[in-house]
Every structure is written in C-alpha cells, then in structure tokens.
mmCIF file of C-alpha atoms and ligand atoms in Angstrom:
data_model
loop_
_atom_site.group_PDB
_atom_site.id
_atom_site.type_symbol
_atom_site.label_atom_id
_atom_site.label_comp_id
_atom_site.label_asym_id
_atom_site.label_seq_id
_atom_site.Cartn_x
_atom_site.Cartn_y
_atom_site.Cartn_z
ATOM 1 C CA MET A 24 -0.681 0.419 0.718
ATOM 2 C CA ARG A 25 1.502 2.988 -0.950
ATOM 3 C CA ASP A 26 1.090 6.287 2.608
ATOM 4 C CA LEU A 27 0.391 8.620 1.664
ATOM 5 C CA THR A 28 -0.644 10.628 4.658
ATOM 6 C CA ASP A 29 3.252 12.465 4.763
ATOM 7 C CA ILE A 30 2.402 14.307 1.516
ATOM 8 C CA HIS A 31 1.844 17.088 4.084
ATOM 9 C CA ASP A 32 5.794 17.212 3.712
ATOM 10 C CA SER A 33 6.646 18.310 0.702
ATOM 11 C CA PHE A 34 4.751 21.546 0.984
ATOM 12 C CA ASP A 35 6.476 22.956 4.387
ATOM 13 C CA GLY A 36 2.785 21.953 6.730
ATOM 14 C CA GLU A 37 1.514 20.241 9.102
ATOM 15 C CA ARG A 38 -0.651 16.902 8.847
ATOM 16 C CA LEU A 39 -3.671 18.978 9.161
ATOM 17 C CA PRO A 40 -3.698 22.018 7.405
ATOM 18 C CA PRO A 41 -4.208 25.332 8.791
ATOM 19 C CA GLY A 42 -7.756 26.297 9.098
ATOM 20 C CA GLN A 43 -8.956 22.331 9.563
ATOM 21 C CA ARG A 44 -10.945 20.531 11.501
ATOM 22 C CA GLU A 45 -10.283 16.667 12.025
ATOM 23 C CA THR A 46 -13.754 14.382 11.780
ATOM 24 C CA ASP A 47 -13.765 11.125 12.716
ATOM 25 C CA ARG A 48 -17.105 10.641 10.285
ATOM 26 C CA PHE A 49 -16.818 10.251 5.931
ATOM 27 C CA PRO A 50 -19.070 13.563 5.129
ATOM 28 C CA VAL A 51 -20.411 13.794 2.497
ATOM 29 C CA LEU A 52 -20.622 16.444 0.242
ATOM 30 C CA SER A 53 -22.846 17.502 -3.603
ATOM 31 C CA LYS A 54 -23.800 20.060 -4.960
ATOM 32 C CA GLY A 55 -27.868 18.256 -6.237
ATOM 33 C CA ASP A 56 -28.817 14.838 -5.675
ATOM 34 C CA VAL A 57 -26.941 11.596 -6.201
ATOM 35 C CA PRO A 58 -26.852 10.996 -9.853
ATOM 36 C CA SER A 59 -27.564 6.890 -10.565
ATOM 37 C CA VAL A 60 -24.698 5.945 -12.378
ATOM 38 C CA PRO A 61 -25.130 2.031 -14.256
ATOM 39 C CA THR A 62 -21.828 0.690 -13.964
ATOM 40 C CA GLU A 63 -20.656 -0.188 -17.035
ATOM 41 C CA ALA A 64 -20.562 3.509 -17.405
ATOM 42 C CA SER A 65 -18.427 4.125 -20.416
ATOM 43 C CA LEU A 66 -15.233 6.828 -18.852
ATOM 44 C CA ASP A 67 -14.378 8.709 -21.739
ATOM 45 C CA VAL A 68 -11.190 9.746 -22.333
ATOM 46 C CA TRP A 69 -10.721 13.094 -25.396
ATOM 47 C CA GLY A 70 -9.106 16.480 -26.722
ATOM 48 C CA ALA A 71 -5.259 16.782 -26.468
ATOM 49 C CA VAL A 72 -4.612 12.981 -26.616
ATOM 50 C CA ASP A 73 -3.011 10.969 -29.488
ATOM 51 C CA THR A 74 -5.797 7.709 -29.241
ATOM 52 C CA GLU A 75 -8.815 9.048 -27.012
ATOM 53 C CA LEU A 76 -9.971 6.148 -24.741
ATOM 54 C CA SER A 77 -13.438 5.201 -23.472
ATOM 55 C CA CYS A 78 -13.537 1.940 -21.582
ATOM 56 C CA SER A 79 -15.973 0.312 -18.976
ATOM 57 C CA LEU A 80 -15.577 -0.076 -14.913
ATOM 58 C CA THR A 81 -14.189 -3.200 -15.724
ATOM 59 C CA GLU A 82 -11.879 -2.388 -18.409
ATOM 60 C CA LEU A 83 -10.198 0.299 -16.400
ATOM 61 C CA GLN A 84 -10.208 -2.344 -13.486
ATOM 62 C CA THR A 85 -7.570 -4.570 -15.611
ATOM 63 C CA PHE A 86 -5.052 -1.931 -16.066
ATOM 64 C CA ASP A 87 -2.657 -1.695 -12.880
ATOM 65 C CA ASP A 88 -4.029 -0.544 -10.097
ATOM 66 C CA GLU A 89 -2.409 0.847 -6.125
ATOM 67 C CA LEU A 90 -3.827 0.895 -3.040
ATOM 68 C CA GLN A 91 -3.392 4.597 -1.447
ATOM 69 C CA ARG A 92 -3.729 5.593 2.537
ATOM 70 C CA GLN A 93 -4.295 9.059 2.149
ATOM 71 C CA ASP A 94 -5.576 12.658 4.125
ATOM 72 C CA PHE A 95 -9.215 13.872 2.746
ATOM 73 C CA HIS A 96 -9.560 17.790 3.051
ATOM 74 C CA CYS A 97 -12.700 19.082 2.217
ATOM 75 C CA VAL A 98 -12.732 23.372 0.856
ATOM 76 C CA THR A 99 -15.442 23.715 3.680
ATOM 77 C CA GLY A 100 -13.350 22.484 7.111
ATOM 78 C CA TRP A 101 -13.632 18.988 7.773
ATOM 79 C CA SER A 102 -10.500 15.949 7.139
ATOM 80 C CA ARG A 103 -10.719 12.995 7.572
ATOM 81 C CA PHE A 104 -7.687 11.083 8.014
ATOM 82 C CA ASP A 105 -6.545 7.640 7.141
ATOM 83 C CA CYS A 106 -8.546 6.702 3.633
ATOM 84 C CA ARG A 107 -7.971 3.598 1.907
ATOM 85 C CA PHE A 108 -8.863 4.010 -1.780
ATOM 86 C CA ARG A 109 -7.806 1.621 -4.804
ATOM 87 C CA GLY A 110 -8.195 3.009 -7.963
ATOM 88 C CA VAL A 111 -6.019 3.625 -11.399
ATOM 89 C CA PRO A 112 -3.694 6.205 -11.223
ATOM 90 C CA PHE A 113 -3.561 9.071 -13.790
ATOM 91 C CA PRO A 114 -0.085 8.525 -14.954
ATOM 92 C CA THR A 115 -1.243 5.172 -16.145
ATOM 93 C CA LEU A 116 -4.271 6.279 -17.886
ATOM 94 C CA ALA A 117 -2.246 9.605 -19.109
ATOM 95 C CA GLU A 118 0.305 6.891 -20.878
ATOM 96 C CA ARG A 119 -2.003 4.730 -22.532
ATOM 97 C CA VAL A 120 -3.865 8.289 -24.322
ATOM 98 C CA GLY A 121 -0.143 9.828 -24.816
ATOM 99 C CA ILE A 122 -0.449 13.074 -24.078
ATOM 100 C CA ASP A 123 0.390 16.195 -26.497
ATOM 101 C CA GLU A 124 2.900 18.599 -25.943
ATOM 102 C CA ASP A 125 1.023 21.387 -25.557
ATOM 103 C CA ALA A 126 -1.581 19.863 -23.011
ATOM 104 C CA THR A 127 -1.246 22.055 -20.557
ATOM 105 C CA HIS A 128 -4.377 21.971 -18.339
ATOM 106 C CA VAL A 129 -7.133 18.592 -17.644
ATOM 107 C CA LEU A 130 -11.100 19.756 -16.999
ATOM 108 C CA PHE A 131 -12.848 16.952 -14.880
ATOM 109 C CA HIS A 132 -16.662 15.795 -15.643
ATOM 110 C CA ALA A 133 -19.526 14.054 -13.900
ATOM 111 C CA HIS A 134 -22.867 12.634 -14.214
ATOM 112 C CA ASP A 135 -24.180 14.918 -12.175
ATOM 113 C CA GLY A 136 -22.541 17.977 -14.785
ATOM 114 C CA TYR A 137 -20.050 18.956 -12.276
ATOM 115 C CA THR A 138 -17.157 19.654 -13.274
ATOM 116 C CA THR A 139 -13.632 20.657 -12.195
ATOM 117 C CA ASP A 140 -10.116 21.905 -13.775
ATOM 118 C CA LEU A 141 -6.798 21.179 -12.657
ATOM 119 C CA PRO A 142 -3.138 21.718 -14.340
ATOM 120 C CA LEU A 143 -2.000 18.592 -15.835
ATOM 121 C CA SER A 144 1.839 18.850 -13.714
ATOM 122 C CA ASP A 145 -1.146 17.889 -10.239
ATOM 123 C CA CYS A 146 -2.698 15.087 -12.377
ATOM 124 C CA LEU A 147 0.246 13.490 -12.970
ATOM 125 C CA HIS A 148 1.250 14.196 -9.497
ATOM 126 C CA GLU A 149 1.599 11.410 -7.058
ATOM 127 C CA GLY A 150 -1.228 10.037 -5.509
ATOM 128 C CA VAL A 151 -4.157 11.008 -8.348
ATOM 129 C CA LEU A 152 -6.028 8.334 -8.499
ATOM 130 C CA LEU A 153 -9.001 7.480 -10.124
ATOM 131 C CA ALA A 154 -11.034 5.472 -7.637
ATOM 132 C CA TRP A 155 -13.345 2.440 -7.577
ATOM 133 C CA GLU A 156 -12.841 1.366 -3.881
ATOM 134 C CA LEU A 157 -13.177 2.631 0.022
ATOM 135 C CA ASP A 158 -11.576 0.623 3.013
ATOM 136 C CA GLY A 159 -12.292 -2.749 1.164
ATOM 137 C CA GLU A 160 -15.957 -1.550 -0.140
ATOM 138 C CA PRO A 161 -16.751 -0.161 -3.552
ATOM 139 C CA LEU A 162 -17.835 3.009 -3.314
ATOM 140 C CA SER A 163 -20.958 3.994 -2.359
ATOM 141 C CA GLY A 164 -23.309 5.868 -4.408
ATOM 142 C CA GLU A 165 -22.886 9.067 -2.082
ATOM 143 C CA HIS A 166 -19.032 9.162 -2.136
ATOM 144 C CA GLY A 167 -18.833 8.972 -6.286
ATOM 145 C CA GLY A 168 -19.836 5.541 -6.814
ATOM 146 C CA PRO A 169 -18.690 2.914 -9.145
ATOM 147 C CA LEU A 170 -16.600 5.833 -10.833
ATOM 148 C CA ARG A 171 -14.311 8.994 -8.809
ATOM 149 C CA VAL A 172 -11.144 10.859 -8.439
ATOM 150 C CA VAL A 173 -8.645 11.366 -5.605
ATOM 151 C CA THR A 174 -6.208 14.402 -4.925
ATOM 152 C CA PRO A 175 -4.424 13.989 -1.980
ATOM 153 C CA HIS A 176 -2.787 16.681 -2.271
ATOM 154 C CA LYS A 177 -5.586 19.335 -3.036
ATOM 155 C CA TYR A 178 -8.824 20.166 -1.203
ATOM 156 C CA ALA A 179 -11.927 17.760 -2.064
ATOM 157 C CA TYR A 180 -13.652 19.687 -4.327
ATOM 158 C CA LYS A 181 -10.706 18.574 -7.339
ATOM 159 C CA GLY A 182 -12.107 15.554 -6.969
ATOM 160 C CA ALA A 183 -15.095 14.582 -9.488
ATOM 161 C CA LYS A 184 -17.353 11.793 -8.185
ATOM 162 C CA TRP A 185 -18.778 10.248 -10.502
ATOM 163 C CA LEU A 186 -16.545 10.780 -13.309
ATOM 164 C CA SER A 187 -18.035 10.080 -17.398
ATOM 165 C CA GLY A 188 -14.839 11.710 -18.590
ATOM 166 C CA ILE A 189 -11.418 13.664 -18.886
ATOM 167 C CA GLU A 190 -11.502 16.338 -21.081
ATOM 168 C CA ILE A 191 -7.536 16.534 -21.564
ATOM 169 C CA LEU A 192 -6.431 20.670 -22.351
ATOM 170 C CA SER A 193 -4.286 23.505 -24.461
ATOM 171 C CA GLU A 194 -5.821 26.168 -22.349
ATOM 172 C CA PRO A 195 -7.611 26.736 -19.176
ATOM 173 C CA LYS A 196 -11.173 26.360 -18.880
ATOM 174 C CA ARG A 197 -12.485 26.096 -15.263
ATOM 175 C CA GLY A 198 -14.668 24.075 -13.974
ATOM 176 C CA TYR A 199 -18.433 24.435 -10.853
ATOM 177 C CA TRP A 200 -16.752 25.376 -8.786
ATOM 178 C CA GLU A 201 -14.122 27.272 -10.489
ATOM 179 C CA GLN A 202 -16.615 29.245 -11.883
ATOM 180 C CA ARG A 203 -18.147 30.419 -8.519
ATOM 181 C CA GLY A 204 -14.655 31.643 -7.509
ATOM 182 C CA TYR A 205 -13.031 28.689 -6.174
ATOM 183 C CA SER A 206 -8.847 27.828 -6.844
ATOM 184 C CA GLU A 207 -7.553 26.790 -9.112
ATOM 185 C CA SER A 208 -4.805 25.701 -7.503
ATOM 186 C CA ALA A 209 -6.549 24.177 -3.652
ATOM 187 C CA ASN A 210 -2.932 23.823 -2.202
ATOM 188 C CA PRO A 211 -4.414 23.138 2.130
ATOM 189 C CA TRP A 212 -1.099 24.078 2.775
ATOM 190 C CA SER A 213 -1.646 27.367 1.851
ATOM 191 C CA GLU A 214 -5.813 27.839 2.352
ATOM 192 C CA GLU A 215 -5.314 28.578 -1.231
ATOM 193 C CA ARG A 216 -9.220 27.720 -0.798
ATOM 194 C CA TYR A 217 -11.030 31.742 -2.472
ATOM 195 C CA VAL A 218 -9.846 33.632 -5.131
HETATM 196 N N1 MTE B 312 -19.374 15.046 -8.832
HETATM 197 C C1 MTE B 312 -19.342 15.723 -7.715
HETATM 198 N N2 MTE B 312 -17.917 16.029 -8.004
HETATM 199 C C2 MTE B 312 -18.107 16.376 -5.646
HETATM 200 C C3 MTE B 312 -19.128 17.308 -5.815
HETATM 201 C C4 MTE B 312 -19.702 16.907 -6.702
HETATM 202 O O1 MTE B 312 -20.664 18.003 -5.558
HETATM 203 N N3 MTE B 312 -20.243 16.438 -7.696
HETATM 204 N N4 MTE B 312 -18.175 17.997 -4.875
HETATM 205 C C5 MTE B 312 -16.911 18.193 -4.359
HETATM 206 C C6 MTE B 312 -16.249 17.995 -2.986
HETATM 207 S S1 MTE B 312 -16.190 19.711 -2.711
HETATM 208 C C7 MTE B 312 -15.948 17.562 -2.219
HETATM 209 S S2 MTE B 312 -16.218 17.907 -0.753
HETATM 210 C C8 MTE B 312 -16.236 15.984 -2.543
HETATM 211 C C9 MTE B 312 -17.185 14.965 -1.386
HETATM 212 O O2 MTE B 312 -16.615 13.859 -1.702
HETATM 213 P P1 MTE B 312 -17.417 13.055 -0.241
HETATM 214 O O3 MTE B 312 -19.519 13.355 -0.627
HETATM 215 O O4 MTE B 312 -17.171 11.165 -0.800
HETATM 216 O O5 MTE B 312 -17.003 13.698 0.750
HETATM 217 O O6 MTE B 312 -16.141 15.993 -3.477
HETATM 218 C C10 MTE B 312 -16.268 16.898 -4.873
HETATM 219 N N5 MTE B 312 -16.057 15.965 -5.142
HETATM 220 MO MO1 MO B 313 -15.437 20.553 -0.164
#
C-alpha cells in the first residue's frame, strides 16, 4: 500500500492543514442529488491526446491499480484521515492515451454535471487516483461510486465523484466551483480556498 499521509511534508505543512478540523465521520458533500450511474457506464478521455479512450469500469480495472492511504480535506473545513482508496493512478491513464506536448490542463466531467479543472502537472502528481474502492468496499453512490477521482494534495473539490470523462486541454477551462470563485490550485497547506 502506498502511504500518502505524509504528503504534507512536501508542502511544508502539518498533517492537519491550517483552518481544518479532523472528523471521524466521512461527511458527504455534493452540489445536488446522487445521480444514478450504471456500473458499466463508459469513462471517456478526449482532447489533446494521441488516442481517445472510452472504457468501462471493468476494463479500467484491468489496468495496474494501486491501494493508497491518504487524508481527505474538504474546503469547507473538515478533514478525514486515513482513507484507503483503490484505483488506477492518473499517470497510468495518461500513458495509455498519450498526452499531446501542448497539453497544459485537465477538466474532469461528472454524471451530475459537475466539472473541476487542474493543471496537467497537478494531475500527474503522486496520489491522483481514479478510485472505485474505499476502505475495502466498493465506493458507495453518495461518495461518488462507481468511479471518482481523489486528489490528496488538493482540497477535495478537485476530485470529481461519478466520473464520466477526462478532457485534456491545451488552454485552461474552469470547473463548477472554480467558476464560482474557488481556487484553481487549491493547495490546503497554503489555504488556497478562494481566488
Ligand atoms: N461530481 C461531483 N463531484 C464532487 C462534488 C460534487 O458535487 N459533484 N463535490 C466535491 C466536494 S466540494 C467535495 S468536498 C468532495 C466530497 O466528497 P464526499 O462526498 O465523498 O465526502 O467531492 C467533490 N466532488
Ligand atoms: Mo468540498
């Protein structure tokens, strides 16, 4: 298992980022209702890539997966320590599709209409995972099952639940919260909450 609970060291911060409080529960935070997503819904990857990809969760699960232990920080102020997620690292998927040289940003799309953006370099960072399992169980619907993104080095709004697509971009586009004033970079240890 890859342990990312010390990721704060590389950002010169404490394990609990400033302005956060730890919770034992795992709260649910969604902009609306839980969308119904068929387990075999396809994940599409398109844009500035060599080969576009459309694959089911079953196909994704044939890629090399990883189990990781990480903390989860919501921008509204709660952090949940020691979440164990299993999934495919973003770089593995990036290698499959072949990212164009002029690609700079990524926009994640979700089945509830949610989107969130990150610079490509932040998506290639250790710990960015397309996850289908939490604490040994298939990811529940409210936490983004069947498939979500997790971003241990960012506030959790960077991790799209109910992931439907990944758009590789050669210029930035803003996601749902980013259009509403939330930070593009979202580093919890520098409290990058709002722009
Ligand atoms: N598709 C989708 N993904 C989303 C959201 C959302 O509303 N829709 N909310 C984000 C926010 S603000 C947070 S804190 C986390 C919450 O994840 P959780 O509900 O599993 O705790 O999901 C993020 N991903
Ligand atoms: Mo959040």
